[in-house]
Short mmCIF file of C-alpha atoms and ligand atoms in Angstrom, two decimals:
data_model
loop_
_atom_site.label_atom_id
_atom_site.label_comp_id
_atom_site.label_asym_id
_atom_site.label_seq_id
_atom_site.Cartn_x
_atom_site.Cartn_y
_atom_site.Cartn_z
CA MET A 211 -51.90 -15.31 13.19
CA GLU A 212 -50.72 -12.48 10.89
CA LYS A 213 -49.53 -12.09 7.34
CA THR A 214 -46.86 -9.57 6.42
CA LEU A 215 -45.12 -8.48 3.22
CA ILE A 216 -41.40 -8.27 2.63
CA LEU A 217 -39.58 -7.08 -0.48
CA VAL A 218 -36.05 -8.23 -1.07
CA LYS A 219 -34.86 -4.97 -2.67
CA PRO A 220 -32.67 -4.70 -5.75
CA ASP A 221 -29.37 -4.33 -3.82
CA ALA A 222 -29.86 -7.70 -2.10
CA VAL A 223 -31.06 -9.42 -5.30
CA LYS A 224 -27.97 -8.09 -7.15
CA ARG A 225 -25.73 -9.22 -4.32
CA GLY A 226 -27.12 -12.78 -4.47
CA LEU A 227 -28.52 -12.69 -0.98
CA VAL A 228 -32.09 -13.82 -1.69
CA GLY A 229 -31.52 -17.36 -0.41
CA LYS A 230 -29.73 -16.30 2.76
CA ILE A 231 -32.38 -13.74 3.58
CA LEU A 232 -35.38 -16.04 2.99
CA ASP A 233 -33.59 -18.75 5.03
CA ARG A 234 -33.63 -16.48 8.11
CA PHE A 235 -37.46 -16.20 7.97
CA GLU A 236 -38.07 -19.86 7.20
CA GLN A 237 -35.81 -21.03 10.03
CA SER A 238 -37.71 -18.92 12.54
CA GLY A 239 -40.92 -20.81 11.77
CA LEU A 240 -42.47 -18.15 9.54
CA LYS A 241 -44.18 -19.68 6.47
CA ILE A 242 -43.82 -18.44 2.89
CA VAL A 243 -47.40 -18.29 1.60
CA ALA A 244 -46.75 -16.22 -1.58
CA MET A 245 -43.67 -15.26 -3.60
CA LYS A 246 -42.65 -13.79 -6.90
CA MET A 247 -39.81 -11.90 -8.60
CA ILE A 248 -40.99 -8.68 -10.26
CA TRP A 249 -39.32 -5.62 -11.77
CA VAL A 250 -41.76 -2.82 -11.08
CA ASP A 251 -42.23 0.54 -12.82
CA LYS A 252 -42.38 3.99 -11.13
CA ASP A 253 -46.17 3.84 -11.03
CA MET A 254 -46.20 0.65 -8.94
CA ALA A 255 -43.31 1.85 -6.80
CA GLY A 256 -45.26 5.11 -6.20
CA LYS A 257 -48.19 3.14 -4.89
CA HIS A 258 -45.96 1.29 -2.50
CA TYR A 259 -44.25 4.47 -1.16
CA THR A 260 -47.45 6.47 -0.63
CA THR A 261 -47.77 10.25 -0.82
CA ASN A 262 -49.54 10.24 2.53
CA GLU A 263 -48.28 13.41 4.23
CA GLU A 264 -48.09 11.86 7.69
CA PHE A 265 -45.86 9.12 6.36
CA LEU A 266 -43.63 11.57 4.45
CA VAL A 267 -43.27 13.88 7.51
CA GLY A 268 -42.38 10.84 9.60
CA MET A 269 -39.66 9.83 7.18
CA GLY A 270 -38.40 13.46 7.07
CA ASN A 271 -38.27 13.63 10.89
CA LYS A 272 -36.39 10.35 11.09
CA THR A 273 -33.91 11.78 8.60
CA LEU A 274 -33.53 15.03 10.63
CA LYS A 275 -32.88 12.93 13.71
CA THR A 276 -30.00 11.06 12.12
CA TYR A 277 -28.53 14.35 10.85
CA ALA A 278 -28.56 15.68 14.39
CA GLU A 279 -26.93 12.46 15.60
CA TYR A 280 -24.12 12.80 13.01
CA GLY A 281 -23.75 16.56 13.32
CA LYS A 282 -24.78 17.12 9.69
CA ASP A 283 -26.62 20.26 8.56
CA PRO A 284 -29.85 19.30 6.76
CA LEU A 285 -29.81 22.64 4.89
CA GLU A 286 -26.43 21.87 3.44
CA VAL A 287 -27.19 18.26 2.43
CA MET A 288 -30.90 18.47 1.50
CA GLY A 289 -31.34 22.19 0.89
CA THR A 290 -34.19 22.36 3.41
CA LYS A 291 -35.09 21.70 7.05
CA ASP A 292 -38.74 21.02 6.35
CA PRO A 293 -39.59 17.36 7.22
CA LEU A 294 -42.27 17.19 4.54
CA GLU A 295 -39.87 18.41 1.81
CA ILE A 296 -37.24 15.96 3.02
CA GLY A 297 -39.77 13.15 3.15
CA LYS A 298 -40.71 13.90 -0.48
CA MET A 299 -37.06 13.78 -1.52
CA VAL A 300 -36.44 10.47 0.24
CA ARG A 301 -39.63 9.11 -1.40
CA GLN A 302 -38.27 10.02 -4.85
CA TRP A 303 -34.99 8.23 -4.13
CA ASN A 304 -36.95 5.24 -2.92
CA LEU A 305 -38.85 5.14 -6.20
CA GLU A 306 -35.57 5.20 -8.16
CA PHE A 307 -34.07 2.51 -5.93
CA LEU A 308 -37.05 0.19 -6.02
CA THR A 309 -37.20 0.32 -9.84
CA SER A 310 -33.45 -0.15 -10.34
CA GLY A 311 -33.69 -3.93 -10.64
CA PRO A 312 -36.01 -6.86 -9.88
CA VAL A 313 -37.29 -7.38 -6.35
CA VAL A 314 -38.53 -10.55 -4.67
CA ALA A 315 -41.93 -9.99 -3.09
CA VAL A 316 -42.89 -12.44 -0.36
CA ILE A 317 -45.81 -12.89 2.03
CA LEU A 318 -44.84 -14.51 5.35
CA GLU A 319 -47.35 -15.97 7.72
CA GLY A 320 -47.03 -16.76 11.39
CA ILE A 321 -47.78 -15.79 14.98
CA HIS A 322 -47.11 -12.05 15.42
CA ALA A 323 -45.55 -12.15 11.94
CA VAL A 324 -45.34 -8.36 11.53
CA THR A 325 -43.35 -7.84 14.75
CA ILE A 326 -41.19 -10.88 14.35
CA VAL A 327 -40.25 -9.99 10.76
CA ARG A 328 -39.36 -6.40 11.73
CA LYS A 329 -37.12 -7.84 14.49
CA ILE A 330 -35.32 -10.19 12.12
CA VAL A 331 -34.93 -7.37 9.55
CA GLY A 332 -33.56 -4.92 12.13
CA ALA A 333 -33.54 -1.13 12.44
CA THR A 334 -33.98 0.93 9.28
CA LEU A 335 -30.42 2.21 9.17
CA PRO A 336 -27.68 -0.39 9.01
CA THR A 337 -25.54 1.66 11.45
CA PHE A 338 -28.17 1.12 14.16
CA SER A 339 -29.49 -2.34 13.28
CA GLU A 340 -28.54 -5.12 15.70
CA PRO A 341 -25.61 -7.34 14.59
CA GLY A 342 -27.77 -10.47 14.32
CA SER A 343 -30.47 -8.80 12.18
CA ILE A 344 -30.42 -9.02 8.39
CA ARG A 345 -29.65 -5.36 7.94
CA GLY A 346 -27.06 -5.49 10.71
CA MET A 347 -25.37 -8.57 9.15
CA TYR A 348 -25.22 -7.58 5.50
CA SER A 349 -24.91 -3.83 5.26
CA ILE A 350 -23.05 -0.85 6.62
CA ASP A 351 -24.69 1.85 4.45
CA SER A 352 -25.47 5.19 6.04
CA PRO A 353 -27.94 8.03 5.27
CA VAL A 354 -25.09 10.50 5.47
CA LEU A 355 -23.34 8.83 2.51
CA ALA A 356 -26.62 8.04 0.75
CA ASN A 357 -27.92 11.65 0.99
CA ASP A 358 -24.61 13.09 -0.20
CA ARG A 359 -25.06 10.87 -3.24
CA LYS A 360 -28.81 11.69 -3.59
CA ARG A 361 -29.93 8.09 -3.21
CA ALA A 362 -31.89 5.87 -0.82
CA VAL A 363 -30.22 3.94 1.96
CA ARG A 364 -29.46 0.47 0.63
CA ASN A 365 -30.88 -1.62 3.41
CA MET A 366 -31.82 -4.74 1.40
CA ILE A 367 -35.34 -5.31 2.67
CA HIS A 368 -38.66 -3.71 3.05
CA ALA A 369 -41.00 -5.08 5.67
CA SER A 370 -44.54 -3.95 6.56
CA GLY A 371 -44.40 -1.78 9.66
CA THR A 372 -47.85 -2.49 11.12
CA VAL A 373 -50.73 -4.98 10.63
CA GLU A 374 -52.71 -2.24 8.76
CA GLU A 375 -49.70 -1.48 6.50
CA ALA A 376 -49.26 -5.22 5.86
CA LYS A 377 -52.91 -5.57 4.77
CA LEU A 378 -52.63 -2.68 2.27
CA GLU A 379 -49.23 -3.85 0.93
CA ILE A 380 -50.40 -7.43 0.48
CA GLU A 381 -53.37 -6.19 -1.57
CA LEU A 382 -51.08 -4.04 -3.65
CA TRP A 383 -48.48 -6.71 -4.48
CA PHE A 384 -50.54 -9.91 -4.68
CA HIS A 385 -53.82 -11.29 -6.10
CA LYS A 386 -55.79 -13.41 -3.65
CA ARG A 387 -55.26 -16.44 -5.91
CA GLU A 388 -51.46 -16.10 -5.57
CA ILE A 389 -51.60 -16.64 -1.76
CA TYR A 390 -51.56 -20.30 -0.63
CA ASP A 391 -52.76 -22.07 2.45
CA TYR A 392 -50.78 -25.22 3.30
CA HIS A 393 -49.35 -27.18 6.21
CA ARG A 394 -45.68 -27.15 7.01
CA ALA A 395 -44.28 -30.29 8.62
CA ASP A 396 -42.51 -28.55 11.54
CA GLU A 397 -45.78 -26.84 12.63
CA ASP A 398 -46.69 -30.00 14.51
CA VAL A 399 -43.58 -29.78 16.64
CA MET A 400 -43.32 -25.98 17.02
CA PHE A 401 -46.90 -25.09 17.92
P1 ATP B 50 -39.01 -0.24 5.12
O1 ATP B 50 -40.32 0.52 4.98
O2 ATP B 50 -38.16 -0.20 3.86
O3 ATP B 50 -39.11 -1.62 5.73
P2 ATP B 50 -38.53 1.25 7.42
O4 ATP B 50 -39.99 1.13 7.75
O5 ATP B 50 -37.57 0.71 8.47
O6 ATP B 50 -38.12 0.56 6.13
P3 ATP B 50 -39.07 3.89 6.48
O7 ATP B 50 -39.05 5.05 7.38
O8 ATP B 50 -40.39 3.31 6.03
O9 ATP B 50 -38.18 2.73 7.12
O10 ATP B 50 -38.23 4.29 5.20
C1 ATP B 50 -38.41 3.53 3.98
C2 ATP B 50 -37.03 3.40 3.33
O11 ATP B 50 -36.61 4.71 2.91
C3 ATP B 50 -35.95 2.87 4.15
O12 ATP B 50 -35.97 1.42 4.16
C4 ATP B 50 -34.66 3.38 3.48
O13 ATP B 50 -34.30 2.57 2.44
C5 ATP B 50 -35.18 4.71 2.91
N1 ATP B 50 -34.77 5.85 3.76
C6 ATP B 50 -35.30 6.27 4.90
N2 ATP B 50 -34.71 7.36 5.39
C7 ATP B 50 -33.76 7.70 4.45
C8 ATP B 50 -32.81 8.77 4.30
N3 ATP B 50 -32.70 9.72 5.21
N4 ATP B 50 -32.05 8.79 3.21
C9 ATP B 50 -32.15 7.83 2.29
N5 ATP B 50 -33.00 6.84 2.34
C10 ATP B 50 -33.80 6.73 3.40
MG1 MG B 51 -41.60 1.59 6.35
#
């Protein structure tokens, strides 16, 4: 059994997709054990998108990889080829994006919840996310367009990437008393 955190980001909230998105998780058998709408400030967003160098370099390298795939010159678009510098820029855009409207924060619980949720959410970039995934179904945004416009990719959802990340993010977004333990009727049939 695992718990994982998802954030329905401001683009999805503003597009009226909260219900459709949560429906996907509920239908799969994942249980909502905590949920709230919250409009966070830069300070809180900054805690979510950490300044951890390893994480920033990872995000920078992912970005460089997509530039190579699309034949774009990172120097031209970002002004640098340094993964850490690019990671810092993407982080800044993420802070602006996450604070641009309310988000819906949800904790989902279930067997292998972290992996299952990432599968339902789909790959980070809508151009590569599978057609049946949430990002694949509801977005066609691209980092090439996003970076030209100096903004984050609008991919509707954040989902914890690992069990450790989930633990930290759950502690950041929720108090223990906001997380509930209850029995869902279909559990008897499904498990
Ligand atoms: P998330 O953490 O949001 O679930 P992820 O783990 O699939 O997504 P990360 O590498 O953690 O992806 O990136 C965090 C977020 O940063 C992405 O969801 C996306 O919105 C944004 N992002 C990542 N790379 C870029 C980029 N090159 N340009 C703009 N935004 C980006
Ligand atoms: Mg991530």
